[in-house]
Short mmCIF file of C-alpha atoms in Angstrom, two decimals:
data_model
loop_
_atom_site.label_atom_id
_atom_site.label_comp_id
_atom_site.label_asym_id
_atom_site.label_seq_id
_atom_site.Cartn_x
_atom_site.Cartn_y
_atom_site.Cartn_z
CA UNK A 1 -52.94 208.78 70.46
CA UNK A 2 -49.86 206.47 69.62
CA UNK A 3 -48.52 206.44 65.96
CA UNK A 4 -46.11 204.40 64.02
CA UNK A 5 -43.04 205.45 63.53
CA UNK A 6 -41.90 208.16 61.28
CA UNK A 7 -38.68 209.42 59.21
CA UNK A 8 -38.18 212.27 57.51
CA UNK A 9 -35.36 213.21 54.77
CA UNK A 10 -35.16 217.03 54.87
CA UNK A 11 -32.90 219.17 53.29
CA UNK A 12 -34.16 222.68 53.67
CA UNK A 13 -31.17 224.12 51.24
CA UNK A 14 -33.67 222.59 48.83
CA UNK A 15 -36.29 225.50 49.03
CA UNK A 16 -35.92 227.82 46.78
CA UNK A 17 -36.79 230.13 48.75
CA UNK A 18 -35.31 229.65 51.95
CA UNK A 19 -38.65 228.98 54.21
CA UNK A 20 -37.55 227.18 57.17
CA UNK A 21 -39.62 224.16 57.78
CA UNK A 22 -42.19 223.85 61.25
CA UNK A 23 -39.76 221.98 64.15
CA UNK A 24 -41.95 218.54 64.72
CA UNK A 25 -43.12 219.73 68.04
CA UNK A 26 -45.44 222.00 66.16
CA UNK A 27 -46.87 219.24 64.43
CA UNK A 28 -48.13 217.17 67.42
CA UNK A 29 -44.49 215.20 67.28
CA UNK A 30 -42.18 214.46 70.57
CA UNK A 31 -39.26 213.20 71.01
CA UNK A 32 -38.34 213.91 67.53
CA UNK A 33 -34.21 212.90 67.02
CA UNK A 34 -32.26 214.49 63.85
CA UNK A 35 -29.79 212.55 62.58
CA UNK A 36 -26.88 212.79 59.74
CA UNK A 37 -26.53 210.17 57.54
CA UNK A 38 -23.27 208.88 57.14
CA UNK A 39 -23.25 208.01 53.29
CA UNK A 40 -24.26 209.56 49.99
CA UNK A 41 -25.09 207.13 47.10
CA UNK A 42 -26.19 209.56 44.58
CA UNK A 43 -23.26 211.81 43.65
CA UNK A 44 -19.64 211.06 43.10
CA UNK A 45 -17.47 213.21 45.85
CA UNK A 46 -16.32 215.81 43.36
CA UNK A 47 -19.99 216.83 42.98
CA UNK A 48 -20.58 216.16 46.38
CA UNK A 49 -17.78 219.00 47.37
CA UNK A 50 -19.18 221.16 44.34
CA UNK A 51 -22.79 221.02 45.74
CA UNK A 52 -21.37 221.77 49.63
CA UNK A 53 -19.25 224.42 48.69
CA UNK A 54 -22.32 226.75 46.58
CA UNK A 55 -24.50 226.51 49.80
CA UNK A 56 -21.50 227.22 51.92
CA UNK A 57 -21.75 230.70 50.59
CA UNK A 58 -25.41 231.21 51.62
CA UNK A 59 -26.00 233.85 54.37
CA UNK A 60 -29.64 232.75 54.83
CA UNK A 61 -29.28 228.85 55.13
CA UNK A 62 -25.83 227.99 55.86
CA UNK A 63 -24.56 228.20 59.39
CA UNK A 64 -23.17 226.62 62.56
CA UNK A 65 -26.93 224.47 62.52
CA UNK A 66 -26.33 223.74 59.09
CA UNK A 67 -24.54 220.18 58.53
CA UNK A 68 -21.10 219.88 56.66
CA UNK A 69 -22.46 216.80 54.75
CA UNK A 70 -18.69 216.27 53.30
CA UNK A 71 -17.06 216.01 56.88
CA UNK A 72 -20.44 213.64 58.79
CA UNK A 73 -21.11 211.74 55.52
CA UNK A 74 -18.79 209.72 52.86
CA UNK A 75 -19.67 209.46 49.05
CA UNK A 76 -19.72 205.55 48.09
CA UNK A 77 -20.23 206.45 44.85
CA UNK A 78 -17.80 205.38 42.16
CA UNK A 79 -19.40 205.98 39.07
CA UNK A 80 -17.30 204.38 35.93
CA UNK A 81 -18.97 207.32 33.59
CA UNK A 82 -18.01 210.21 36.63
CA UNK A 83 -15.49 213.19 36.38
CA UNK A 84 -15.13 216.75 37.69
CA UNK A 85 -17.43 219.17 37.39
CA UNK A 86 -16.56 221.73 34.19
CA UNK A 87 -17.42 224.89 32.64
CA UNK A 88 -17.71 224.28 28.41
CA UNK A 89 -17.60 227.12 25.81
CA UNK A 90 -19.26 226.87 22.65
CA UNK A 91 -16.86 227.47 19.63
CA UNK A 92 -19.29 229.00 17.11
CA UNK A 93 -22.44 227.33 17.22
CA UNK A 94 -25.72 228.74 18.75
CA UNK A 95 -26.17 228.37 22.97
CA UNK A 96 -29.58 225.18 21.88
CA UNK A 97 -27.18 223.40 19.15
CA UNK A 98 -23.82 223.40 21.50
CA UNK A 99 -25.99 222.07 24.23
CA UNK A 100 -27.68 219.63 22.16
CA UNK A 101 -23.92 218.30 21.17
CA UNK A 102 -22.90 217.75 24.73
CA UNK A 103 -26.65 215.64 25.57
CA UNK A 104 -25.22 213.06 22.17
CA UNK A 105 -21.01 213.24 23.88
CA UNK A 106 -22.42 211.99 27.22
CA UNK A 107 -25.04 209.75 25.71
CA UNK A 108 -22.16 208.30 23.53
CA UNK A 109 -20.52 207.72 26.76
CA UNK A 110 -23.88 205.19 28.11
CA UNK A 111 -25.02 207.92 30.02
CA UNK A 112 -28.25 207.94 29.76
CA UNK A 113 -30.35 210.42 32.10
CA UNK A 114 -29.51 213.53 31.34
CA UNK A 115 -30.98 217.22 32.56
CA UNK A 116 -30.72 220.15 30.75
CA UNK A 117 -31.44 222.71 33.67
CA UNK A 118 -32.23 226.61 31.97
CA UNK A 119 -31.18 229.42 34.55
CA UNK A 120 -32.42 231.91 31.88
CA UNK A 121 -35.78 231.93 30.06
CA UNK A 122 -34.09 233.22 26.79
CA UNK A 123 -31.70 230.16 26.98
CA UNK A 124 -34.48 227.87 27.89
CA UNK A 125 -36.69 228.98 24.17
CA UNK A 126 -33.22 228.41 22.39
CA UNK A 127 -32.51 225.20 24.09
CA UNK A 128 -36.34 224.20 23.71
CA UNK A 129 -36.13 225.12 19.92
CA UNK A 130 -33.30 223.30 18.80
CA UNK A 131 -34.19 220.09 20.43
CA UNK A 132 -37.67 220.39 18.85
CA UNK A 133 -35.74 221.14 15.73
CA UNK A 134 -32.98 218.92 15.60
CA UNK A 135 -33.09 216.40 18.72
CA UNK A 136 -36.89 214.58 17.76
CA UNK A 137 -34.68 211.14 17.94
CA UNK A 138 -34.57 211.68 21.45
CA UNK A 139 -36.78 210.69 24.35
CA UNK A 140 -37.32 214.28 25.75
CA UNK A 141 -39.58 215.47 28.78
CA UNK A 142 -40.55 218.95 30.07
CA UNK A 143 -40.15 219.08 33.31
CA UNK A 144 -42.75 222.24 34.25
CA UNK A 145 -43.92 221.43 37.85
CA UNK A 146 -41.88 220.50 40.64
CA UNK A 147 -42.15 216.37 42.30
CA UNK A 148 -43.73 215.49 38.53
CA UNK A 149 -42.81 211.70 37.76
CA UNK A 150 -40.29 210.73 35.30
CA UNK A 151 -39.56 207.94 33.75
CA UNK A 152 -37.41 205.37 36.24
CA UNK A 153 -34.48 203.75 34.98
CA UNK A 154 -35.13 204.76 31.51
CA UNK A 155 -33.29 207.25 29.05
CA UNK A 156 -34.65 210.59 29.19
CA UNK A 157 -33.19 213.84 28.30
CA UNK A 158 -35.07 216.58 30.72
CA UNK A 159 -35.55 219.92 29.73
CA UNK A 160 -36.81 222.27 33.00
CA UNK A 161 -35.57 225.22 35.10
CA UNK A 162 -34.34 225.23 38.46
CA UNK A 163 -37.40 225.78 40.54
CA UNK A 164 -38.21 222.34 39.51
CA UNK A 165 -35.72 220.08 39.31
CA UNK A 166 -35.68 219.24 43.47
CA UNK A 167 -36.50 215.77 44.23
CA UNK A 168 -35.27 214.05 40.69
CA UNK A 169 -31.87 212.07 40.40
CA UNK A 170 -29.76 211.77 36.90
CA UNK A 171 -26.66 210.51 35.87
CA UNK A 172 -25.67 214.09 34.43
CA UNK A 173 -26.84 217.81 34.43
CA UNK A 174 -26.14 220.69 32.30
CA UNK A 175 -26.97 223.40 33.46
CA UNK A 176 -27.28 226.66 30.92
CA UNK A 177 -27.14 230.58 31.41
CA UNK A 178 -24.79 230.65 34.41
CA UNK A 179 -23.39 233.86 32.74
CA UNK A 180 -21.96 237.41 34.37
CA UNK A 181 -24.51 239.85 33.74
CA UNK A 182 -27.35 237.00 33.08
CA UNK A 183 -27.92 234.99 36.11
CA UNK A 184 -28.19 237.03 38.36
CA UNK A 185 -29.25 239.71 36.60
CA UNK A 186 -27.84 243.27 37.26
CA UNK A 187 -30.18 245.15 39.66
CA UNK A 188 -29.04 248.63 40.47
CA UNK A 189 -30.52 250.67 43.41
CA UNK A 190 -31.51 247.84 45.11
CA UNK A 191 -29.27 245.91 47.42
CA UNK A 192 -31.43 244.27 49.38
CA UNK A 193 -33.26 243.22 45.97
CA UNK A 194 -30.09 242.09 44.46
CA UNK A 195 -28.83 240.37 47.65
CA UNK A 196 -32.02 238.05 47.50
CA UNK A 197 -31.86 237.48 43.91
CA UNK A 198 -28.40 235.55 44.64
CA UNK A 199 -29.31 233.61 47.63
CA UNK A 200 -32.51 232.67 45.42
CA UNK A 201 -29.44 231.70 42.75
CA UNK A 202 -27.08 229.66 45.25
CA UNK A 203 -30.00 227.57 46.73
CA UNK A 204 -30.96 226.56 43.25
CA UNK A 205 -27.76 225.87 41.66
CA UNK A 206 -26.74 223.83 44.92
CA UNK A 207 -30.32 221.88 43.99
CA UNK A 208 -29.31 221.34 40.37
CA UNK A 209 -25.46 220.29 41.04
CA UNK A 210 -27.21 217.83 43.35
CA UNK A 211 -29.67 216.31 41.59
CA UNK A 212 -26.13 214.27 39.40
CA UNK A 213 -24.93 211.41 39.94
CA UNK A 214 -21.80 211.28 37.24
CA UNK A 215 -21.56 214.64 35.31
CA UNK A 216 -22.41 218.39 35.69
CA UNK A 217 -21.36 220.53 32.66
CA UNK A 218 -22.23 224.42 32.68
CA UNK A 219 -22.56 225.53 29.21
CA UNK A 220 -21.73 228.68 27.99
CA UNK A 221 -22.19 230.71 24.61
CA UNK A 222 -19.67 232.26 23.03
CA UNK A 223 -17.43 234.97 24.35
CA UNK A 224 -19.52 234.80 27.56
CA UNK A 225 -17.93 234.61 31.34
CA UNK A 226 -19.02 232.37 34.17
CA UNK A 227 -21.14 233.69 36.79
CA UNK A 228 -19.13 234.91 39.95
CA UNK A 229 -20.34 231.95 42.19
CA UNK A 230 -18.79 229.34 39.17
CA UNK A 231 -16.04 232.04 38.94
CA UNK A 232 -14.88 231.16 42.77
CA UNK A 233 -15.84 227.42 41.99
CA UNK A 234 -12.81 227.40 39.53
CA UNK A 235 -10.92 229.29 42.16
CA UNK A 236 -11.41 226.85 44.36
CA UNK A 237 -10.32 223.93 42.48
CA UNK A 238 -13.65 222.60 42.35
CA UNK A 239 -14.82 222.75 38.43
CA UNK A 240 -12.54 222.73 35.46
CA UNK A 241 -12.53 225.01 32.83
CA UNK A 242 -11.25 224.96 28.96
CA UNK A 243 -8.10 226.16 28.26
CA UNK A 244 -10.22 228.71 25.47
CA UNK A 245 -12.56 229.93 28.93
CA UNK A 246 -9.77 230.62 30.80
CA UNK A 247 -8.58 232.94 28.68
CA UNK A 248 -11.36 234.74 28.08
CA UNK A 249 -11.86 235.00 31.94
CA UNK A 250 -8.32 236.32 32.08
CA UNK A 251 -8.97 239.05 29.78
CA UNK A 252 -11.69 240.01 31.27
#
């Protein structure tokens, strides 16, 4: 029987886990065409290269299939609030209060939605706590299941973990716990265990980084260094890092 039309947006670098969807055909669907589109109104082009270049280094997803989204599309974004990604050490304070600083910088700055994305449960508890604690003046939402509705064109401060944050748009993440020896965490004996564990970590920090329209800050505690993939990210030219960081990485 005849149908109306139909139009997908896929992105299959949004599964955390790397299942490759059904082609249409299995579904009943022919004459199915895939296009690219050819602009991006979510992200500014510095996270637009940021977000490209993490699932670049995928061995499961990226490939000759996969699109280069920076060379078939163009970012129209021009956010007045936007600016390059960067890595952030705390000083002194604890991991929940130095995040909780840089949610009242940006919303000094009229930016508004903001994501606090956890890539470690201990981070998430301390990040949980101190907002509880010392951020009750702001409109927060846990974010525990994946496509759950948010407020639209509201201020919200989102507090979740990666598995859930595909689907959502904000005008800045921060994401938490990106940290050597952390996320991922050290698995010896095992390579192909480990080797899964960071394509599991790529897909969802390429999700995260994604889901920003103006700012993505990785926050780390004190005396900590950046996971390797935000290690080659700096590298690469592609996130800043304080002058403080870079010394630490350096001695490292």
């Amino acid at each position: 029987t005849s149908h109306v039309p139909i139009a997908l947006a896929l992105d299959e670098a949004q599964d955390p886990h790397g299942v490759v969807a059904s082609g249409m055909a299995t579904l009943g669907i022919e004459d199915a065409a895939s296009e690219s589109l050819g602009s991006i109104h979510r992200s500014t082009p510095e996270i637009v290269a940021l977000a490209f270049f993490l699932i670049q280094q995928t061995t499961d997803l990226f490939g000759v299939d996969f699109p280069d989204f920076t060379r078939a599309s163009i970012s129209v974004v021009n956010h007045v609030g936007g600016a390059k990604p960067r890595i952030e050490t705390a000083s002194t304070e604890r991991s929940g209060k130095s995040v909780l600083k840089r949610i009242r910088e940006l919303r000094a700055k009229n930016i508004w939605r903001i994501a606090v994305v956890c890539f470690s449960e201990h981070y998430f508890d301390l990040v949980k706590s101190e907002l509880e604690r010392e951020g009750r003046d702001l409109p927060r939402f846990d974010l525990l299941r994946r496509g759950e509705r948010l407020p639209i064109d509201a201020p919200v401060v989102v507090l979740t973990r990666p598995e859930f944050i595909g689907g959502q748009e904000f005008d800045a993440v921060v994401a938490v716990g990106l940290e050597q020896g952390i996320v991922p965490p050290r698995v010896v004996g095992n390579a192909v265990l480990a080797a899964a564990i960071e394509q599991q970590l790529l897909r969802e920090l390429y999700v995260a980084v994604s889901r920003a329209r103006e700012r993505v800050i990785f926050v780390l505690s004190v005396g900590a260094v950046p996971t390797q993939i935000l290690v080659k990210a700096v590298s690469a030219g592609l996130v800043d890092y304080d002058s403080a960081g870079q010394r630490s990485l350096a001695l490292k």
